[in-house]
Tab-separated table of C-alpha atoms in Angstrom:
chain	number	residue	atom	x	y	z
A	1	MET	CA	4.657	53.167	29.636
A	2	ASN	CA	0.943	51.130	28.864
A	3	ARG	CA	1.911	51.638	24.805
A	4	ARG	CA	5.338	50.108	25.721
A	5	ARG	CA	3.967	47.519	27.750
A	6	LEU	CA	1.186	46.715	24.926
A	7	ILE	CA	3.847	46.513	22.270
A	8	ALA	CA	6.111	43.801	24.282
A	9	TRP	CA	3.151	42.009	24.748
A	10	ILE	CA	2.032	41.719	21.325
A	11	ALA	CA	5.710	40.940	20.290
A	12	THR	CA	6.060	38.301	22.816
A	13	ALA	CA	2.787	36.789	21.428
A	14	VAL	CA	3.618	36.949	17.902
A	15	THR	CA	6.807	35.050	18.821
A	16	SER	CA	5.171	32.271	20.686
A	17	MET	CA	2.511	31.691	17.885
A	18	MET	CA	5.959	31.483	15.337
A	19	LEU	CA	7.412	28.875	17.435
A	20	VAL	CA	4.237	26.814	17.634
A	21	ILE	CA	3.686	26.971	13.875
A	22	GLY	CA	6.950	25.748	13.432
A	23	SER	CA	7.238	23.160	15.409
A	24	GLN	CA	4.107	21.520	13.548
A	25	PHE	CA	6.446	21.881	10.268
A	26	ILE	CA	9.317	20.043	11.981
A	27	ASN	CA	6.794	17.201	13.497
A	28	LEU	CA	5.718	16.541	10.051
A	29	SER	CA	9.033	16.489	8.412
A	30	PRO	CA	10.327	13.632	5.718
A	31	ALA	CA	13.136	13.098	8.369
A	32	ASN	CA	11.063	11.718	11.119
A	33	SER	CA	8.319	9.690	8.777
A	34	THR	CA	8.179	6.055	8.925
A	35	THR	CA	7.898	3.411	5.906
A	36	THR	CA	5.596	0.480	6.691
A	37	LEU	CA	6.531	-2.809	4.765
A	38	ASN	CA	3.881	-5.439	4.951
A	39	VAL	CA	5.063	-9.229	4.627
A	40	TYR	CA	2.687	-11.998	4.261
A	41	ALA	CA	4.699	-14.891	5.601
A	42	ALA	CA	4.117	-18.723	6.229
A	43	VAL	CA	3.090	-19.232	10.079
A	44	SER	CA	5.759	-21.725	11.055
A	45	LEU	CA	8.312	-18.376	10.212
A	46	THR	CA	6.457	-16.681	13.271
A	47	ASN	CA	9.235	-16.718	16.036
A	48	ALA	CA	12.479	-16.664	13.573
A	49	LEU	CA	10.980	-13.766	11.709
A	50	ASN	CA	9.996	-12.039	15.043
A	51	ALA	CA	13.512	-12.082	16.130
A	52	ILE	CA	14.922	-10.922	13.008
A	53	LYS	CA	12.400	-8.218	12.571
A	54	THR	CA	13.800	-6.830	16.012
A	55	GLN	CA	17.415	-6.703	14.432
A	56	TYR	CA	16.179	-4.976	11.467
A	57	GLN	CA	14.132	-2.336	12.672
A	58	ASN	CA	17.084	-1.580	15.096
A	59	ALA	CA	19.174	-0.966	12.285
A	60	ASN	CA	16.702	0.674	10.043
A	61	PRO	CA	14.291	2.781	12.835
A	62	THR	CA	12.740	4.426	10.014
A	63	ILE	CA	11.262	1.304	8.253
A	64	ASN	CA	8.133	-0.622	10.618
A	65	VAL	CA	7.873	-4.185	9.175
A	66	VAL	CA	4.142	-5.650	9.854
A	67	TYR	CA	3.713	-9.267	9.409
A	68	THR	CA	0.528	-11.038	8.557
A	69	PHE	CA	1.403	-15.101	9.598
A	70	GLY	CA	-0.949	-17.971	8.197
A	71	ALA	CA	-0.919	-20.936	6.107
A	72	SER	CA	0.794	-20.372	2.736
A	73	GLY	CA	-2.576	-21.142	0.747
A	74	THR	CA	-4.671	-18.861	2.599
A	75	LEU	CA	-2.128	-15.872	2.491
A	76	LEU	CA	-2.096	-16.658	-1.393
A	77	SER	CA	-5.888	-16.185	-1.695
A	78	GLN	CA	-5.668	-13.085	0.221
A	79	ILE	CA	-3.240	-11.728	-1.684
A	80	GLN	CA	-5.104	-12.546	-4.684
A	81	ALA	CA	-8.189	-10.913	-3.323
A	82	GLY	CA	-5.816	-7.390	-3.399
A	83	ALA	CA	-4.131	-7.492	0.318
A	84	PRO	CA	-1.546	-5.018	0.789
A	85	ALA	CA	1.849	-7.482	0.623
A	86	ASP	CA	4.888	-5.752	-0.379
A	87	ILE	CA	6.533	-9.458	0.185
A	88	PHE	CA	5.285	-13.148	0.335
A	89	ILE	CA	7.046	-15.864	1.608
A	90	SER	CA	6.011	-19.394	1.281
A	91	ALA	CA	6.468	-22.632	2.798
A	92	ALA	CA	6.638	-24.485	-0.562
A	93	THR	CA	6.692	-23.441	-4.131
A	94	ASP	CA	3.304	-24.190	-5.252
A	95	GLN	CA	2.042	-21.014	-3.825
A	96	ILE	CA	4.393	-18.460	-5.008
A	97	ASP	CA	4.399	-19.930	-8.442
A	98	VAL	CA	0.986	-18.905	-8.799
A	99	LEU	CA	1.980	-15.309	-8.457
A	100	GLN	CA	5.075	-15.551	-10.399
A	101	ASN	CA	3.370	-17.429	-13.532
A	102	ALA	CA	0.379	-15.084	-13.481
A	103	SER	CA	0.041	-13.052	-16.615
A	104	PRO	CA	1.367	-10.406	-16.424
A	105	SER	CA	3.212	-11.710	-13.124
A	106	LYS	CA	2.803	-10.700	-9.837
A	107	LEU	CA	6.285	-10.701	-8.662
A	108	VAL	CA	9.069	-8.224	-9.554
A	109	ALA	CA	10.994	-9.500	-12.237
A	110	GLY	CA	14.180	-11.252	-10.308
A	111	SER	CA	12.837	-10.832	-6.811
A	112	ARG	CA	12.260	-14.477	-5.942
A	113	LYS	CA	14.499	-16.656	-3.987
A	114	ASN	CA	14.663	-19.525	-1.447
A	115	VAL	CA	15.179	-18.109	1.946
A	116	VAL	CA	15.561	-21.246	4.541
A	117	ARG	CA	15.026	-25.229	4.163
A	118	ASN	CA	12.877	-27.223	6.834
A	119	ARG	CA	12.442	-31.180	7.488
A	120	LEU	CA	8.897	-32.946	8.410
A	121	VAL	CA	8.933	-34.833	11.458
A	122	LEU	CA	6.177	-36.929	12.859
A	123	ILE	CA	5.443	-35.839	16.683
A	124	ALA	CA	3.809	-37.442	19.769
A	125	PRO	CA	2.388	-35.854	22.952
A	126	THR	CA	4.510	-36.440	26.396
A	127	THR	CA	2.234	-35.046	28.818
A	128	PRO	CA	0.086	-37.388	30.946
A	129	PRO	CA	-2.179	-39.316	29.831
A	130	VAL	CA	-0.672	-40.561	26.758
A	131	SER	CA	-2.255	-42.684	24.840
A	132	THR	CA	-1.151	-46.595	24.320
A	133	GLY	CA	-0.772	-45.911	20.548
A	134	SER	CA	1.081	-42.704	21.361
A	135	ALA	CA	3.433	-44.093	24.092
A	136	ALA	CA	4.822	-47.193	21.668
A	137	LEU	CA	4.888	-45.062	18.432
A	138	THR	CA	8.395	-45.250	16.718
A	139	SER	CA	7.836	-44.252	13.308
A	140	PHE	CA	5.297	-42.910	10.693
A	141	ASN	CA	4.901	-46.773	9.740
A	142	GLY	CA	3.521	-47.463	13.348
A	143	LEU	CA	0.500	-44.867	12.342
A	144	THR	CA	-1.126	-47.865	11.024
A	145	ASN	CA	-1.509	-49.313	14.566
A	146	ALA	CA	-4.897	-49.868	15.356
A	147	ASN	CA	-3.953	-48.230	18.649
A	148	ILE	CA	-3.572	-45.038	16.818
A	149	THR	CA	-6.926	-43.626	16.122
A	150	GLY	CA	-6.344	-39.948	15.088
A	151	ILE	CA	-3.819	-38.031	13.034
A	152	ALA	CA	-3.360	-34.365	13.027
A	153	ILE	CA	-2.008	-32.984	9.476
A	154	GLY	CA	-2.518	-29.679	7.804
A	155	ASP	CA	-5.026	-29.326	5.445
A	156	TYR	CA	-3.299	-30.569	2.243
A	157	THR	CA	-6.918	-29.991	-0.112
A	158	GLY	CA	-6.919	-27.233	-2.784
A	159	THR	CA	-4.916	-26.020	-5.610
A	160	PRO	CA	-2.361	-25.246	-4.472
A	161	PRO	CA	-2.454	-26.960	-1.424
A	162	LEU	CA	-3.750	-24.963	1.688
A	163	VAL	CA	-0.975	-26.191	4.008
A	164	PRO	CA	2.022	-26.876	2.627
A	165	ALA	CA	3.365	-29.164	5.860
A	166	GLY	CA	-0.095	-31.031	4.845
A	167	ASN	CA	0.621	-31.824	1.404
A	168	TYR	CA	4.464	-32.832	2.265
A	169	THR	CA	2.893	-35.148	5.203
A	170	LYS	CA	0.459	-36.722	2.395
A	171	GLN	CA	3.401	-37.507	-0.118
A	172	VAL	CA	5.295	-38.962	2.808
A	173	LEU	CA	2.784	-41.328	3.796
A	174	THR	CA	2.294	-41.819	0.135
A	175	SER	CA	5.738	-42.660	-0.583
A	176	ARG	CA	5.310	-45.461	2.046
A	177	GLY	CA	2.262	-46.920	0.943
A	178	ILE	CA	0.367	-46.027	3.853
A	179	PHE	CA	-1.974	-42.681	2.913
A	180	THR	CA	-4.966	-44.615	1.777
A	181	THR	CA	-4.643	-47.172	4.949
A	182	LEU	CA	-4.432	-44.086	7.214
A	183	ASN	CA	-7.036	-41.654	5.397
A	184	PRO	CA	-9.731	-42.588	7.870
A	185	LYS	CA	-7.547	-41.572	10.861
A	186	LEU	CA	-6.492	-38.032	9.281
A	187	TYR	CA	-8.048	-34.825	10.620
A	188	LEU	CA	-7.050	-31.563	8.625
A	189	ALA	CA	-5.771	-28.376	10.536
A	190	SER	CA	-5.854	-25.172	9.222
A	191	ASN	CA	-2.302	-24.507	9.695
A	192	VAL	CA	0.783	-26.115	10.625
A	193	ARG	CA	0.733	-24.450	14.125
A	194	ASN	CA	-2.690	-26.041	14.836
A	195	VAL	CA	-1.195	-29.365	14.274
A	196	LEU	CA	1.366	-28.915	16.941
A	197	THR	CA	-1.436	-27.443	19.076
A	198	ALA	CA	-3.419	-30.309	18.120
A	199	VAL	CA	-0.858	-32.873	19.234
A	200	GLU	CA	-0.122	-30.767	22.600
A	201	ASN	CA	-3.341	-30.929	23.753
A	202	LYS	CA	-4.535	-34.287	22.287
A	203	THR	CA	-7.310	-33.162	20.823
A	204	LEU	CA	-8.589	-30.802	17.753
A	205	VAL	CA	-11.893	-29.717	16.915
A	206	VAL	CA	-13.069	-31.132	13.527
A	207	GLY	CA	-16.911	-29.920	12.452
A	208	GLY	CA	-17.738	-29.032	15.898
A	209	VAL	CA	-16.544	-32.282	16.947
A	210	ASN	CA	-13.398	-33.031	19.416
A	211	LYS	CA	-11.247	-35.512	17.847
A	212	THR	CA	-8.598	-37.425	19.783
A	213	ILE	CA	-5.237	-36.905	18.646
A	214	ASP	CA	-2.319	-39.495	18.960
A	215	ALA	CA	0.238	-37.745	16.747
A	216	GLY	CA	0.754	-35.421	14.074
A	217	ALA	CA	3.159	-33.915	11.444
A	218	VAL	CA	4.722	-30.652	11.569
A	219	TYR	CA	7.847	-28.973	10.605
A	220	LYS	CA	11.239	-29.729	12.958
A	221	THR	CA	11.354	-26.150	14.262
A	222	ASP	CA	7.712	-26.309	15.027
A	223	ALA	CA	8.532	-29.580	17.325
A	224	ALA	CA	11.339	-27.368	18.830
A	225	LEU	CA	9.342	-24.873	20.314
A	226	SER	CA	7.152	-27.099	22.171
A	227	ASN	CA	8.141	-29.430	25.528
A	228	LYS	CA	4.998	-30.953	25.089
A	229	VAL	CA	5.789	-33.327	22.399
A	230	ARG	CA	8.484	-35.712	21.071
A	231	VAL	CA	9.878	-35.934	17.914
A	232	VAL	CA	8.875	-39.760	16.887
A	233	GLU	CA	10.635	-39.661	13.286
A	234	THR	CA	12.285	-37.248	10.604
A	235	ALA	CA	10.897	-38.047	7.236
A	236	LEU	CA	13.733	-38.538	4.459
A	237	THR	CA	14.337	-35.613	2.291
A	238	THR	CA	13.516	-38.009	-0.695
A	239	GLU	CA	10.445	-38.881	0.854
A	240	SER	CA	8.470	-35.535	-0.270
A	241	ASP	CA	9.004	-32.197	-2.323
A	242	PRO	CA	12.055	-30.032	-0.985
A	243	ILE	CA	10.399	-28.170	1.949
A	244	VAL	CA	11.731	-24.458	1.232
A	245	TYR	CA	10.495	-21.155	1.945
A	246	PRO	CA	10.486	-18.785	-1.301
A	247	LEU	CA	10.371	-15.276	-1.119
A	248	GLY	CA	8.930	-13.052	-3.935
A	249	ILE	CA	8.411	-8.794	-3.872
A	250	LEU	CA	4.768	-8.237	-5.272
A	251	THR	CA	5.047	-5.876	-7.851
A	252	ARG	CA	1.789	-4.129	-6.430
A	253	THR	CA	4.271	-2.672	-3.608
A	254	THR	CA	4.640	1.084	-3.456
A	255	VAL	CA	7.768	0.510	-1.287
A	256	LEU	CA	10.190	-1.361	-3.702
A	257	THR	CA	13.394	-0.033	-2.019
A	258	THR	CA	12.615	-1.134	1.061
A	259	ALA	CA	11.215	-4.337	0.221
A	260	GLN	CA	14.405	-5.285	-1.681
A	261	SER	CA	16.518	-4.072	1.530
A	262	PHE	CA	14.313	-6.576	3.886
A	263	SER	CA	14.793	-9.627	1.232
A	264	ASN	CA	18.490	-9.065	0.909
A	265	TYR	CA	18.696	-8.891	4.974
A	266	LEU	CA	16.623	-12.220	5.362
A	267	THR	CA	19.613	-13.700	3.175
A	268	GLY	CA	22.330	-12.050	5.209
A	269	THR	CA	24.466	-13.364	8.032
A	270	THR	CA	22.661	-11.763	10.811
A	271	ALA	CA	19.104	-13.236	9.501
A	272	GLN	CA	20.373	-16.783	8.450
A	273	ASN	CA	22.260	-16.982	12.230
A	274	ILE	CA	19.053	-16.399	13.580
A	275	PHE	CA	16.965	-18.868	11.488
A	276	LYS	CA	19.846	-21.571	11.681
A	277	ASN	CA	21.416	-21.161	15.425
A	278	ASN	CA	18.298	-19.871	17.234
A	279	TYR	CA	15.530	-21.557	15.423
A	280	GLY	CA	17.027	-24.813	13.458
A	281	PHE	CA	16.296	-23.829	9.954
A	282	LEU	CA	18.370	-25.057	7.367
A	283	ALA	CA	20.099	-22.633	4.802
A	284	PRO	CA	18.634	-22.388	1.418
C-alpha cells in the first residue's frame, strides 16, 4: 500500500511540474508579444496624438505606441544623436528636410507625407490682472504699442529653427515690417506650449529672470486648449511658409510594417476626424 501511495505521489508531482514548465512556454509565446513603436512628434500635436493613440491601440492591441514630444528642432537633434525614433512628425518642412536630404537619406523612401496643417495666432491673457497693453491689443501690428513690453514666441534661432512656431512668427512680423522694431520685446521659449503657458501666466523666465508677458504667438490649436487666453488675430497664410506637419519613417526602424501601419492610420478617416473635429487641425 505504501508503495502504491509513493508511486501516486511521484506521478502527481511530475504532472504538476510539467504544467508549470508548460505555462512558462505559453507566457513566452509570440502570440502574446507586444511591438513598441517610438514616435517623435511636435509638441503641438500632443493632445490629438494621445487621443489617436487610444483608438489605434484599441484596434491594434499588440502594438504599444510610445511618444516623445518636443520642439521639432530639439527632436531632430535627438534623432541625429541616435535616439531610437521609428517615426518623426515635425511642425515644419525644414527639420524633416534635413533627414530626407542626408546622404544616405535617413527616411524610408516614399514614407514622407503631410499629416495636418495649422494656423498661427496672436494671443493675449484674459485672467486678471490684465495689463493695459494686453487689454487693448487687437492685432499683430498693435504689438508696437509702448504698453506692450513683453512678447513670448518660440525660439526661432538655429538652422533649421529650433521651434517652427517661432520661425513662422518671425516671418509674419517681418512681412508686416515690424520684426526689427519688436525685437527688443521678444522673449524666446523652448517650445510652443511654453509660449502658451507664458501668456497664461503673464510671465516667462529668461536667463533666470522673470519677464512680464503681454502677448504671444502660438498655433490656433494650442490657443483652443486654454480658457486663459483670447485669440487677438489669426495670421494670413500668405505671411509665412505653409504651416504643415510632415511625417517620415526613419530608416533605422526595426518595425517597418508597424510604422507604415501607424502612418497610414494617421491619414485615415478615424485619425483625421480626431485631428479636425476634436482639436481644430486642418486637412493636409
